[in-house]
Amino acid sequence: LLTLWPNYFCEAEWPPLLHCQNLLTVQKAKSIAIFQGILDRVIGRREGAKPTYAAWPCTKLKLSVGQSVLCRPQMARGEYQVNRPHSKFRQQKLNAWQPILTAGSVLPTFFVIGLAFIPIGVALLIASNNVQELVIDYTDCVMEEKLCKDEISDPTKIMENPPCRCLVAFELHHDFLAPVYIYYGLSGFYQNHRRYVKSRDDVQLLGNPKHVSSDCFPFQYAENEIPIAPCGAIANSMFNDTFLIKYKIVDQSDAVVPLAYDEIAWPSDLSKKFRNPDSVPLSAAFEGTSKPPYWRKPVYELSNVSSASGFQNESLIVWMRSAALPNFRKLHSRVLHVDTFANALPKGNYTVEITYNYPVASFDGRKRFIISNASWAGGKNSFLGIAYIVVGTVCIVMGCVFLFVHMKFGHSLSCHVIDTVLRRKRRCCRKKSLRTTKTTLIYFN
């Protein structure tokens, strides 16, 4: 009663819902008990004062606590005070728009999406097919009739194993237009494993070589508790094969293809996630740290240029960005287009001398050497273009099917829908009427 009518109307001013002479007497008798419970819970008792309750002749309740009289002004007829914030957001009355899906709006949408996606997919597919690419699997590379993968099968003895160098010959049947990139590919290597992805220390990579996180375990410390820089399983398993590409020129000595190892990492990674210590030279900055167990040389010797060594070595940065799938490729270097290779990697015979350092036999993996150029859409990737074409085709087909259904059965379906809506509306009105009646009876009983 307090919630709906907090001012306790007199008999003559009770809301129309309560003008029932048979229930009025019962309601008066119950009002005092209800009001007493609310007083004890909400207002509380004053020290030394005893609350009293009285019903006025007009049936309006009066509360007195000591000398205080708590009674709100009487509201006019038809006015109901509701204890809730007057906000559209809090009352969930914000303006909204709900589109009505009709044949006139859905069918054009299907056709527009289809007509837009198919040309985009065709353009992406053509761009991908225009990318020139050569992939060579060199896992079973041989040196002096010995498999290199067997010679370096134990990575813990990497310093004891002499480098395994093998030659792989290949031929380019067409000029590879600039820009040309060199990639390495790995198969069966799960870089997306949760523990592997976490096994790094981002604080250390920001220029704090002696800061070691517990996530790097078991590649945190070397012997005598010397911190490893960079720590963790990702850095420890860094790809370290090297490639020396030679172009065979008739009646001349072989020309070495110049490679550059800069501008291969994401600029955001290079500027925000990886920094070298402030000390110069880098060897002094990394003093008191140890190289990862599977590395042949410390991090500050990864490059002959100091600015490209240490934590800002771009080959390291590329490797530290984990791949999502077990079969992946990463950028190794880019061809410097100078002299003979100014505009392209010319067609002809080549050899690549591979320093086989990276072991893959332990997890049955495979290694690939990849030469590729790029188009306006990036590297060679047919999936994106095919996906656009498939989605566009499906939309066109669905649009045709729905158009046929609408043309053949549209009138009967519309009548059926309208009849269903009207029946539901009538049923809803009957339910609301019954609900209101039940609420009224429950309130008075």
Tab-separated table of C-alpha atoms in Angstrom:
chain	number	residue	atom	x	y	z
A	1	LEU	CA	0.000	0.000	0.000
A	2	LEU	CA	2.860	2.423	0.778
A	3	THR	CA	4.431	1.826	-2.611
A	4	LEU	CA	1.323	2.506	-4.647
A	5	TRP	CA	-0.336	5.188	-2.552
A	6	PRO	CA	2.171	6.639	-0.014
A	7	ASN	CA	-0.149	9.438	1.094
A	8	TYR	CA	-3.033	7.191	2.236
A	9	PHE	CA	-6.083	8.620	0.553
A	10	CYS	CA	-9.281	9.285	2.414
A	11	GLU	CA	-12.338	7.236	1.547
A	12	ALA	CA	-13.674	9.869	-0.782
A	13	GLU	CA	-10.327	10.147	-2.546
A	14	TRP	CA	-9.329	6.521	-2.957
A	15	PRO	CA	-8.320	5.620	-6.522
A	16	PRO	CA	-11.100	4.200	-8.678
A	17	LEU	CA	-9.629	0.703	-8.346
A	18	LEU	CA	-10.415	0.668	-4.620
A	19	HIS	CA	-14.008	1.943	-4.770
A	20	CYS	CA	-15.431	-1.355	-3.677
A	21	GLN	CA	-17.581	-1.091	-0.598
A	22	ASN	CA	-17.239	-4.771	0.236
A	23	LEU	CA	-13.419	-4.562	0.340
A	24	LEU	CA	-13.109	-1.147	1.967
A	25	THR	CA	-13.672	-2.350	5.502
A	26	VAL	CA	-11.175	-5.184	5.136
A	27	GLN	CA	-8.588	-2.833	3.669
A	28	LYS	CA	-8.925	-0.374	6.579
A	29	ALA	CA	-8.318	-3.120	9.104
A	30	LYS	CA	-5.198	-4.401	7.343
A	31	SER	CA	-3.660	-0.977	6.730
A	32	ILE	CA	-2.466	-0.458	10.310
A	33	ALA	CA	-0.607	-3.792	10.398
A	34	ILE	CA	1.084	-3.101	7.079
A	35	PHE	CA	2.063	0.403	8.139
A	36	GLN	CA	3.520	-0.805	11.437
A	37	GLY	CA	5.848	-3.284	9.699
A	38	ILE	CA	7.123	-0.639	7.303
A	39	LEU	CA	7.751	1.778	10.154
A	40	ASP	CA	9.837	-0.760	12.088
A	41	ARG	CA	11.989	-1.585	9.055
A	42	VAL	CA	12.446	1.759	7.335
A	43	ILE	CA	12.024	4.599	9.819
A	44	GLY	CA	13.141	2.816	12.991
A	45	ARG	CA	12.399	3.731	16.573
A	46	ARG	CA	13.576	6.851	18.325
A	47	GLU	CA	15.290	6.445	21.640
A	48	GLY	CA	12.669	6.806	24.364
A	49	ALA	CA	9.809	7.241	21.915
A	50	LYS	CA	7.129	4.731	21.199
A	51	PRO	CA	5.397	4.817	17.828
A	52	THR	CA	1.616	4.989	17.890
A	53	TYR	CA	-0.824	4.374	15.105
A	54	ALA	CA	-4.256	5.881	14.634
A	55	ALA	CA	-6.852	5.815	11.892
A	56	TRP	CA	-8.562	9.101	11.203
A	57	PRO	CA	-12.272	9.257	10.515
A	58	CYS	CA	-11.513	9.726	6.848
A	59	THR	CA	-9.534	6.395	7.005
A	60	LYS	CA	-6.256	8.246	6.355
A	61	LEU	CA	-3.450	6.815	8.518
A	62	LYS	CA	-1.576	9.099	10.860
A	63	LEU	CA	1.826	8.256	12.357
A	64	SER	CA	3.198	9.957	15.436
A	65	VAL	CA	6.651	9.303	16.913
A	66	GLY	CA	7.091	11.207	20.153
A	67	GLN	CA	6.100	14.753	19.218
A	68	SER	CA	6.761	14.310	15.490
A	69	VAL	CA	3.980	13.706	13.051
A	70	LEU	CA	4.990	12.038	9.804
A	71	CYS	CA	2.293	12.528	7.243
A	72	ARG	CA	2.818	13.533	3.616
A	73	PRO	CA	0.567	16.013	1.828
A	74	GLN	CA	-2.438	14.438	0.256
A	75	MET	CA	-2.229	13.953	-3.518
A	76	ALA	CA	-4.895	15.018	-5.915
A	77	ARG	CA	-7.230	12.503	-7.485
A	78	GLY	CA	-5.584	10.416	-10.193
A	79	GLU	CA	-2.016	11.369	-9.246
A	80	TYR	CA	0.301	8.464	-8.439
A	81	GLN	CA	3.793	9.077	-7.037
A	82	VAL	CA	6.225	6.405	-8.180
A	83	ASN	CA	9.557	5.896	-6.393
A	84	ARG	CA	11.798	5.485	-9.426
A	85	PRO	CA	14.281	7.727	-11.300
A	86	HIS	CA	12.826	9.669	-14.192
A	87	SER	CA	15.348	8.584	-16.817
A	88	LYS	CA	14.695	6.950	-20.167
A	89	PHE	CA	17.932	5.011	-19.859
A	90	ARG	CA	17.127	3.580	-16.413
A	91	GLN	CA	13.547	2.817	-17.347
A	92	GLN	CA	14.644	1.171	-20.621
A	93	LYS	CA	12.641	3.580	-22.725
A	94	LEU	CA	15.366	4.760	-25.087
A	95	ASN	CA	14.370	5.398	-28.653
A	96	ALA	CA	14.979	2.368	-30.828
A	97	TRP	CA	14.524	1.324	-34.410
A	98	GLN	CA	13.735	-2.225	-35.383
A	99	PRO	CA	13.700	-2.831	-39.129
A	100	ILE	CA	10.853	-4.820	-40.551
A	101	LEU	CA	12.244	-7.522	-42.814
A	102	THR	CA	10.141	-7.621	-45.939
A	103	ALA	CA	10.746	-8.967	-49.398
A	104	GLY	CA	11.265	-5.434	-50.648
A	105	SER	CA	14.174	-4.853	-48.245
A	106	VAL	CA	15.778	-8.297	-48.013
A	107	LEU	CA	15.935	-9.224	-51.695
A	108	PRO	CA	17.882	-6.111	-52.802
A	109	THR	CA	20.308	-6.665	-49.913
A	110	PHE	CA	21.145	-10.161	-51.134
A	111	PHE	CA	21.712	-8.987	-54.691
A	112	VAL	CA	23.776	-5.937	-53.656
A	113	ILE	CA	26.068	-8.047	-51.439
A	114	GLY	CA	26.475	-10.646	-54.168
A	115	LEU	CA	27.204	-8.116	-56.904
A	116	ALA	CA	29.742	-6.358	-54.660
A	117	PHE	CA	31.550	-9.425	-53.311
A	118	ILE	CA	32.045	-11.310	-56.576
A	119	PRO	CA	34.070	-8.551	-58.344
A	120	ILE	CA	36.151	-7.992	-55.208
A	121	GLY	CA	36.874	-11.718	-54.988
A	122	VAL	CA	37.816	-11.899	-58.662
A	123	ALA	CA	40.201	-8.942	-58.263
A	124	LEU	CA	41.838	-10.500	-55.186
A	125	LEU	CA	42.172	-13.862	-56.916
A	126	ILE	CA	43.768	-12.302	-60.004
A	127	ALA	CA	46.196	-10.335	-57.825
A	128	SER	CA	47.118	-13.505	-55.920
A	129	ASN	CA	47.673	-15.486	-59.116
A	130	ASN	CA	49.948	-12.758	-60.464
A	131	VAL	CA	52.280	-13.170	-57.499
A	132	GLN	CA	55.337	-15.216	-58.473
A	133	GLU	CA	56.482	-17.789	-55.962
A	134	LEU	CA	58.987	-20.615	-55.706
A	135	VAL	CA	58.876	-23.077	-52.795
A	136	ILE	CA	61.730	-25.522	-52.077
A	137	ASP	CA	61.552	-28.133	-49.314
A	138	TYR	CA	65.097	-28.629	-48.036
A	139	THR	CA	64.390	-30.756	-44.954
A	140	ASP	CA	66.294	-33.697	-46.416
A	141	CYS	CA	69.239	-31.606	-47.540
A	142	VAL	CA	72.403	-33.695	-47.988
A	143	MET	CA	76.039	-32.845	-47.247
A	144	GLU	CA	78.626	-35.412	-48.283
A	145	GLU	CA	75.995	-38.143	-48.470
A	146	LYS	CA	74.783	-37.382	-44.954
A	147	LEU	CA	71.424	-35.956	-44.030
A	148	CYS	CA	71.862	-32.672	-42.250
A	149	LYS	CA	68.755	-33.260	-40.136
A	150	ASP	CA	70.413	-36.337	-38.632
A	151	GLU	CA	73.692	-34.538	-38.014
A	152	ILE	CA	72.046	-31.876	-35.824
A	153	SER	CA	69.281	-33.966	-34.309
A	154	ASP	CA	70.309	-33.102	-30.732
A	155	PRO	CA	69.807	-29.346	-30.163
A	156	THR	CA	71.372	-29.516	-26.682
A	157	LYS	CA	74.735	-30.259	-28.317
A	158	ILE	CA	74.439	-27.524	-30.888
A	159	MET	CA	77.810	-26.010	-30.018
A	160	GLU	CA	79.482	-29.396	-30.440
A	161	ASN	CA	77.868	-30.046	-33.815
A	162	PRO	CA	79.746	-28.443	-36.719
A	163	PRO	CA	77.553	-26.422	-39.105
A	164	CYS	CA	75.981	-28.551	-41.798
A	165	ARG	CA	76.104	-26.781	-45.153
A	166	CYS	CA	74.305	-28.077	-48.193
A	167	LEU	CA	73.662	-26.783	-51.704
A	168	VAL	CA	70.280	-26.703	-53.410
A	169	ALA	CA	70.018	-25.815	-57.095
A	170	PHE	CA	66.907	-24.303	-58.650
A	171	GLU	CA	65.861	-22.479	-61.791
A	172	LEU	CA	63.631	-19.467	-62.336
A	173	HIS	CA	61.714	-19.724	-65.602
A	174	HIS	CA	60.553	-16.106	-65.471
A	175	ASP	CA	61.874	-12.870	-64.054
A	176	PHE	CA	60.646	-12.275	-60.519
A	177	LEU	CA	59.697	-8.605	-60.584
A	178	ALA	CA	60.660	-6.366	-57.686
A	179	PRO	CA	60.121	-6.337	-54.783
A	180	VAL	CA	61.329	-9.883	-54.067
A	181	TYR	CA	61.301	-11.403	-50.581
A	182	ILE	CA	62.885	-14.483	-49.030
A	183	TYR	CA	60.787	-16.519	-46.589
A	184	TYR	CA	61.366	-19.593	-44.492
A	185	GLY	CA	58.531	-21.997	-43.804
A	186	LEU	CA	57.974	-24.564	-41.061
A	187	SER	CA	55.442	-27.393	-40.917
A	188	GLY	CA	54.302	-29.230	-37.807
A	189	PHE	CA	55.529	-26.507	-35.435
A	190	TYR	CA	52.787	-25.518	-32.983
A	191	GLN	CA	53.661	-21.983	-31.996
A	192	ASN	CA	50.079	-21.471	-30.813
A	193	HIS	CA	50.505	-23.693	-27.739
A	194	ARG	CA	49.391	-21.744	-24.659
A	195	ARG	CA	52.520	-22.329	-22.592
A	196	TYR	CA	54.755	-21.586	-25.563
A	197	VAL	CA	52.984	-18.295	-26.342
A	198	LYS	CA	53.316	-17.160	-22.706
A	199	SER	CA	56.990	-18.114	-22.465
A	200	ARG	CA	58.448	-14.626	-22.892
A	201	ASP	CA	59.150	-11.498	-20.842
A	202	ASP	CA	57.859	-8.318	-22.469
A	203	VAL	CA	59.406	-6.151	-19.755
A	204	GLN	CA	62.820	-7.610	-20.524
A	205	LEU	CA	62.355	-7.022	-24.250
A	206	LEU	CA	61.748	-3.324	-23.543
A	207	GLY	CA	65.380	-2.885	-22.527
A	208	ASN	CA	65.713	-4.595	-19.133
A	209	PRO	CA	67.939	-7.602	-19.889
A	210	LYS	CA	68.236	-8.745	-16.267
A	211	HIS	CA	64.476	-8.745	-15.637
A	212	VAL	CA	63.287	-12.354	-15.891
A	213	SER	CA	59.646	-13.409	-15.620
A	214	SER	CA	58.472	-16.707	-14.171
A	215	ASP	CA	56.649	-17.329	-17.472
A	216	CYS	CA	60.048	-17.993	-19.061
A	217	PHE	CA	60.548	-21.222	-17.081
A	218	PRO	CA	62.556	-23.387	-17.717
A	219	PHE	CA	64.544	-20.914	-19.830
A	220	GLN	CA	64.898	-18.286	-17.094
A	221	TYR	CA	68.414	-18.739	-15.770
A	222	ALA	CA	71.589	-20.369	-16.977
A	223	GLU	CA	74.213	-21.860	-14.682
A	224	ASN	CA	74.942	-19.972	-11.461
A	225	GLU	CA	71.533	-18.240	-11.701
A	226	ILE	CA	72.638	-15.967	-14.534
A	227	PRO	CA	69.556	-14.496	-16.286
A	228	ILE	CA	68.998	-15.502	-19.888
A	229	ALA	CA	68.454	-12.680	-22.376
A	230	PRO	CA	66.114	-13.031	-24.134
A	231	CYS	CA	64.421	-15.588	-21.908
A	232	GLY	CA	61.625	-18.008	-22.703
A	233	ALA	CA	60.851	-20.846	-25.080
A	234	ILE	CA	59.964	-18.579	-28.015
A	235	ALA	CA	63.346	-16.880	-28.116
A	236	ASN	CA	65.190	-20.122	-27.370
A	237	SER	CA	63.638	-21.809	-30.430
A	238	MET	CA	64.423	-18.955	-32.835
A	239	PHE	CA	64.962	-20.001	-36.444
A	240	ASN	CA	68.650	-19.711	-37.300
A	241	ASP	CA	69.216	-21.251	-40.732
A	242	THR	CA	71.026	-18.951	-43.166
A	243	PHE	CA	70.774	-18.686	-46.948
A	244	LEU	CA	73.396	-17.572	-49.463
A	245	ILE	CA	71.892	-17.267	-52.952
A	246	LYS	CA	74.129	-17.252	-56.032
A	247	TYR	CA	73.124	-16.473	-59.590
A	248	LYS	CA	74.958	-18.366	-62.321
A	249	ILE	CA	76.026	-16.078	-65.138
A	250	VAL	CA	77.326	-17.627	-68.357
A	251	ASP	CA	81.090	-17.234	-68.800
A	252	GLN	CA	81.317	-15.311	-65.552
A	253	SER	CA	81.656	-16.082	-61.902
A	254	ASP	CA	78.526	-16.532	-59.848
A	255	ALA	CA	76.883	-13.334	-58.617
A	256	VAL	CA	75.773	-13.293	-55.005
A	257	VAL	CA	72.209	-12.042	-54.583
A	258	PRO	CA	72.374	-9.198	-52.018
A	259	LEU	CA	69.969	-9.601	-49.114
A	260	ALA	CA	68.858	-7.059	-46.515
A	261	TYR	CA	67.561	-7.973	-43.076
A	262	ASP	CA	65.920	-4.670	-42.208
A	263	GLU	CA	62.358	-3.503	-42.931
A	264	ILE	CA	61.037	-7.024	-42.442
A	265	ALA	CA	59.359	-6.557	-39.036
A	266	TRP	CA	56.187	-4.669	-38.228
A	267	PRO	CA	57.019	-1.001	-37.502
A	268	SER	CA	54.740	-1.073	-34.447
A	269	ASP	CA	56.668	-4.007	-32.961
A	270	LEU	CA	60.010	-2.375	-33.660
A	271	SER	CA	59.078	0.956	-32.079
A	272	LYS	CA	56.892	-0.090	-29.142
A	273	LYS	CA	57.600	-3.686	-28.069
A	274	PHE	CA	61.356	-4.119	-28.499
A	275	ARG	CA	64.072	-1.756	-27.248
A	276	ASN	CA	67.751	-2.072	-26.490
A	277	PRO	CA	69.317	-0.961	-23.201
A	278	ASP	CA	70.715	2.563	-23.125
A	279	SER	CA	74.284	1.433	-22.462
A	280	VAL	CA	76.836	1.578	-25.258
A	281	PRO	CA	78.252	-0.744	-26.496
A	282	LEU	CA	75.582	-3.461	-26.380
A	283	SER	CA	78.045	-6.006	-25.066
A	284	ALA	CA	78.355	-3.885	-21.916
A	285	ALA	CA	74.570	-3.553	-21.640
A	286	PHE	CA	74.129	-7.333	-21.722
A	287	GLU	CA	76.991	-8.026	-19.342
A	288	GLY	CA	75.886	-10.394	-16.600
A	289	THR	CA	73.407	-12.223	-18.834
A	290	SER	CA	73.611	-15.470	-20.772
A	291	LYS	CA	72.467	-16.474	-24.252
A	292	PRO	CA	69.586	-18.959	-24.681
A	293	PRO	CA	70.745	-22.613	-24.549
A	294	TYR	CA	70.014	-23.382	-28.232
A	295	TRP	CA	71.726	-20.268	-29.610
A	296	ARG	CA	75.195	-20.256	-31.116
A	297	LYS	CA	75.928	-16.616	-30.198
A	298	PRO	CA	74.557	-13.997	-27.792
A	299	VAL	CA	71.812	-11.561	-28.707
A	300	TYR	CA	74.130	-8.571	-29.143
A	301	GLU	CA	75.989	-10.417	-31.926
A	302	LEU	CA	72.969	-11.196	-34.098
A	303	SER	CA	74.001	-8.489	-36.555
A	304	ASN	CA	77.164	-6.664	-37.511
A	305	VAL	CA	75.304	-3.363	-37.143
A	306	SER	CA	74.750	-2.427	-33.507
A	307	SER	CA	71.433	-0.675	-34.202
A	308	ALA	CA	70.114	-3.881	-35.784
A	309	SER	CA	71.377	-6.151	-33.030
A	310	GLY	CA	70.194	-6.936	-29.532
A	311	PHE	CA	66.463	-6.878	-28.832
A	312	GLN	CA	65.908	-4.730	-31.940
A	313	ASN	CA	67.170	-7.366	-34.325
A	314	GLU	CA	64.336	-7.653	-36.836
A	315	SER	CA	64.820	-11.377	-37.432
A	316	LEU	CA	64.257	-11.883	-33.699
A	317	ILE	CA	61.201	-9.602	-33.747
A	318	VAL	CA	59.682	-11.507	-36.680
A	319	TRP	CA	60.172	-14.818	-34.873
A	320	MET	CA	58.716	-13.532	-31.594
A	321	ARG	CA	55.356	-12.887	-33.284
A	322	SER	CA	53.826	-16.353	-32.845
A	323	ALA	CA	51.982	-18.020	-35.713
A	324	ALA	CA	48.390	-19.170	-35.298
A	325	LEU	CA	48.698	-22.390	-37.311
A	326	PRO	CA	51.270	-25.221	-37.258
A	327	ASN	CA	52.184	-24.657	-40.920
A	328	PHE	CA	53.458	-21.131	-41.402
A	329	ARG	CA	56.006	-18.947	-43.123
A	330	LYS	CA	57.937	-15.956	-41.836
A	331	LEU	CA	59.876	-13.247	-43.601
A	332	HIS	CA	63.599	-13.965	-43.607
A	333	SER	CA	65.036	-11.129	-45.697
A	334	ARG	CA	64.440	-9.020	-48.784
A	335	VAL	CA	66.430	-8.797	-52.008
A	336	LEU	CA	68.362	-5.571	-52.531
A	337	HIS	CA	67.537	-4.537	-56.072
A	338	VAL	CA	70.873	-3.193	-57.258
A	339	ASP	CA	73.125	-3.831	-60.264
A	340	THR	CA	72.108	-7.069	-61.977
A	341	PHE	CA	69.060	-7.386	-59.764
A	342	ALA	CA	67.910	-3.760	-60.064
A	343	ASN	CA	64.418	-4.402	-61.437
A	344	ALA	CA	63.916	-8.088	-60.819
A	345	LEU	CA	65.440	-11.392	-59.893
A	346	PRO	CA	66.324	-12.502	-63.443
A	347	LYS	CA	65.388	-15.889	-64.777
A	348	GLY	CA	68.118	-18.475	-64.902
A	349	ASN	CA	69.944	-20.989	-62.727
A	350	TYR	CA	70.613	-20.384	-59.064
A	351	THR	CA	72.101	-22.195	-56.113
A	352	VAL	CA	71.380	-21.547	-52.483
A	353	GLU	CA	73.920	-22.510	-49.857
A	354	ILE	CA	72.031	-23.382	-46.684
A	355	THR	CA	73.630	-23.394	-43.271
A	356	TYR	CA	71.499	-26.099	-41.704
A	357	ASN	CA	71.265	-25.185	-38.012
A	358	TYR	CA	67.609	-25.574	-37.120
A	359	PRO	CA	66.565	-29.092	-36.007
A	360	VAL	CA	63.120	-30.344	-37.039
A	361	ALA	CA	63.542	-34.121	-36.822
A	362	SER	CA	62.524	-34.184	-33.144
A	363	PHE	CA	58.942	-33.090	-33.959
A	364	ASP	CA	58.729	-34.545	-37.510
A	365	GLY	CA	58.662	-31.079	-39.007
A	366	ARG	CA	59.556	-29.824	-42.459
A	367	LYS	CA	61.494	-26.746	-43.615
A	368	ARG	CA	60.954	-24.694	-46.753
A	369	PHE	CA	62.877	-22.014	-48.611
A	370	ILE	CA	60.548	-19.589	-50.404
A	371	ILE	CA	61.177	-16.855	-52.966
A	372	SER	CA	58.212	-14.611	-53.671
A	373	ASN	CA	57.260	-11.118	-54.717
A	374	ALA	CA	54.160	-9.123	-53.797
A	375	SER	CA	51.195	-7.412	-55.418
A	376	TRP	CA	48.911	-4.564	-54.311
A	377	ALA	CA	46.990	-7.146	-52.228
A	378	GLY	CA	50.081	-8.569	-50.523
A	379	GLY	CA	51.610	-11.995	-50.970
A	380	LYS	CA	50.187	-15.081	-52.597
A	381	ASN	CA	46.934	-15.982	-50.858
A	382	SER	CA	44.078	-17.460	-52.883
A	383	PHE	CA	41.820	-18.108	-49.902
A	384	LEU	CA	40.602	-14.521	-49.488
A	385	GLY	CA	39.554	-14.151	-53.118
A	386	ILE	CA	37.836	-17.551	-53.147
A	387	ALA	CA	35.987	-16.692	-49.919
A	388	TYR	CA	34.636	-13.450	-51.414
A	389	ILE	CA	33.490	-15.244	-54.570
A	390	VAL	CA	31.768	-18.024	-52.602
A	391	VAL	CA	29.918	-15.594	-50.315
A	392	GLY	CA	28.824	-13.457	-53.270
A	393	THR	CA	27.607	-16.493	-55.205
A	394	VAL	CA	25.639	-17.794	-52.219
A	395	CYS	CA	23.969	-14.383	-51.798
A	396	ILE	CA	22.976	-14.271	-55.483
A	397	VAL	CA	21.552	-17.806	-55.341
A	398	MET	CA	19.623	-17.119	-52.126
A	399	GLY	CA	18.287	-13.885	-53.611
A	400	CYS	CA	17.011	-15.752	-56.674
A	401	VAL	CA	15.379	-18.431	-54.503
A	402	PHE	CA	13.641	-15.883	-52.275
A	403	LEU	CA	12.544	-13.872	-55.306
A	404	PHE	CA	10.946	-16.974	-56.817
A	405	VAL	CA	9.173	-17.796	-53.542
A	406	HIS	CA	7.958	-14.209	-53.213
A	407	MET	CA	6.659	-14.047	-56.774
A	408	LYS	CA	4.845	-17.373	-56.526
A	409	PHE	CA	3.608	-17.449	-52.928
A	410	GLY	CA	3.987	-13.862	-51.749
A	411	HIS	CA	0.243	-12.987	-51.558
A	412	SER	CA	-0.781	-16.097	-49.639
A	413	LEU	CA	2.166	-15.762	-47.287
A	414	SER	CA	1.320	-12.116	-46.559
A	415	CYS	CA	-2.282	-13.000	-45.728
A	416	HIS	CA	-1.128	-15.834	-43.490
A	417	VAL	CA	1.327	-13.570	-41.671
A	418	ILE	CA	-1.265	-10.823	-41.156
A	419	ASP	CA	-3.816	-13.334	-39.867
A	420	THR	CA	-1.227	-14.820	-37.484
A	421	VAL	CA	-0.275	-11.389	-36.159
A	422	LEU	CA	-3.918	-10.445	-35.557
A	423	ARG	CA	-4.615	-13.711	-33.724
A	424	ARG	CA	-1.553	-13.196	-31.509
A	425	LYS	CA	-2.620	-9.617	-30.787
A	426	ARG	CA	-6.107	-10.697	-29.729
A	427	ARG	CA	-4.638	-13.470	-27.569
A	428	CYS	CA	-2.229	-10.979	-25.975
A	429	CYS	CA	-5.066	-8.559	-25.174
A	430	ARG	CA	-7.044	-11.347	-23.505
A	431	LYS	CA	-3.996	-12.340	-21.440
A	432	LYS	CA	-3.411	-8.730	-20.376
A	433	SER	CA	-7.049	-8.400	-19.307
A	434	LEU	CA	-6.880	-11.595	-17.258
A	435	ARG	CA	-3.549	-10.536	-15.743
A	436	THR	CA	-5.003	-7.161	-14.650
A	437	THR	CA	-8.017	-8.841	-13.065
A	438	LYS	CA	-5.810	-11.342	-11.222
A	439	THR	CA	-3.534	-8.564	-9.962
A	440	THR	CA	-6.515	-6.633	-8.598
A	441	LEU	CA	-7.913	-9.668	-6.795
A	442	ILE	CA	-4.516	-10.585	-5.331
A	443	TYR	CA	-4.034	-7.019	-4.096
A	444	PHE	CA	-7.331	-6.934	-2.206
A	445	ASN	CA	-7.143	-10.454	-0.893
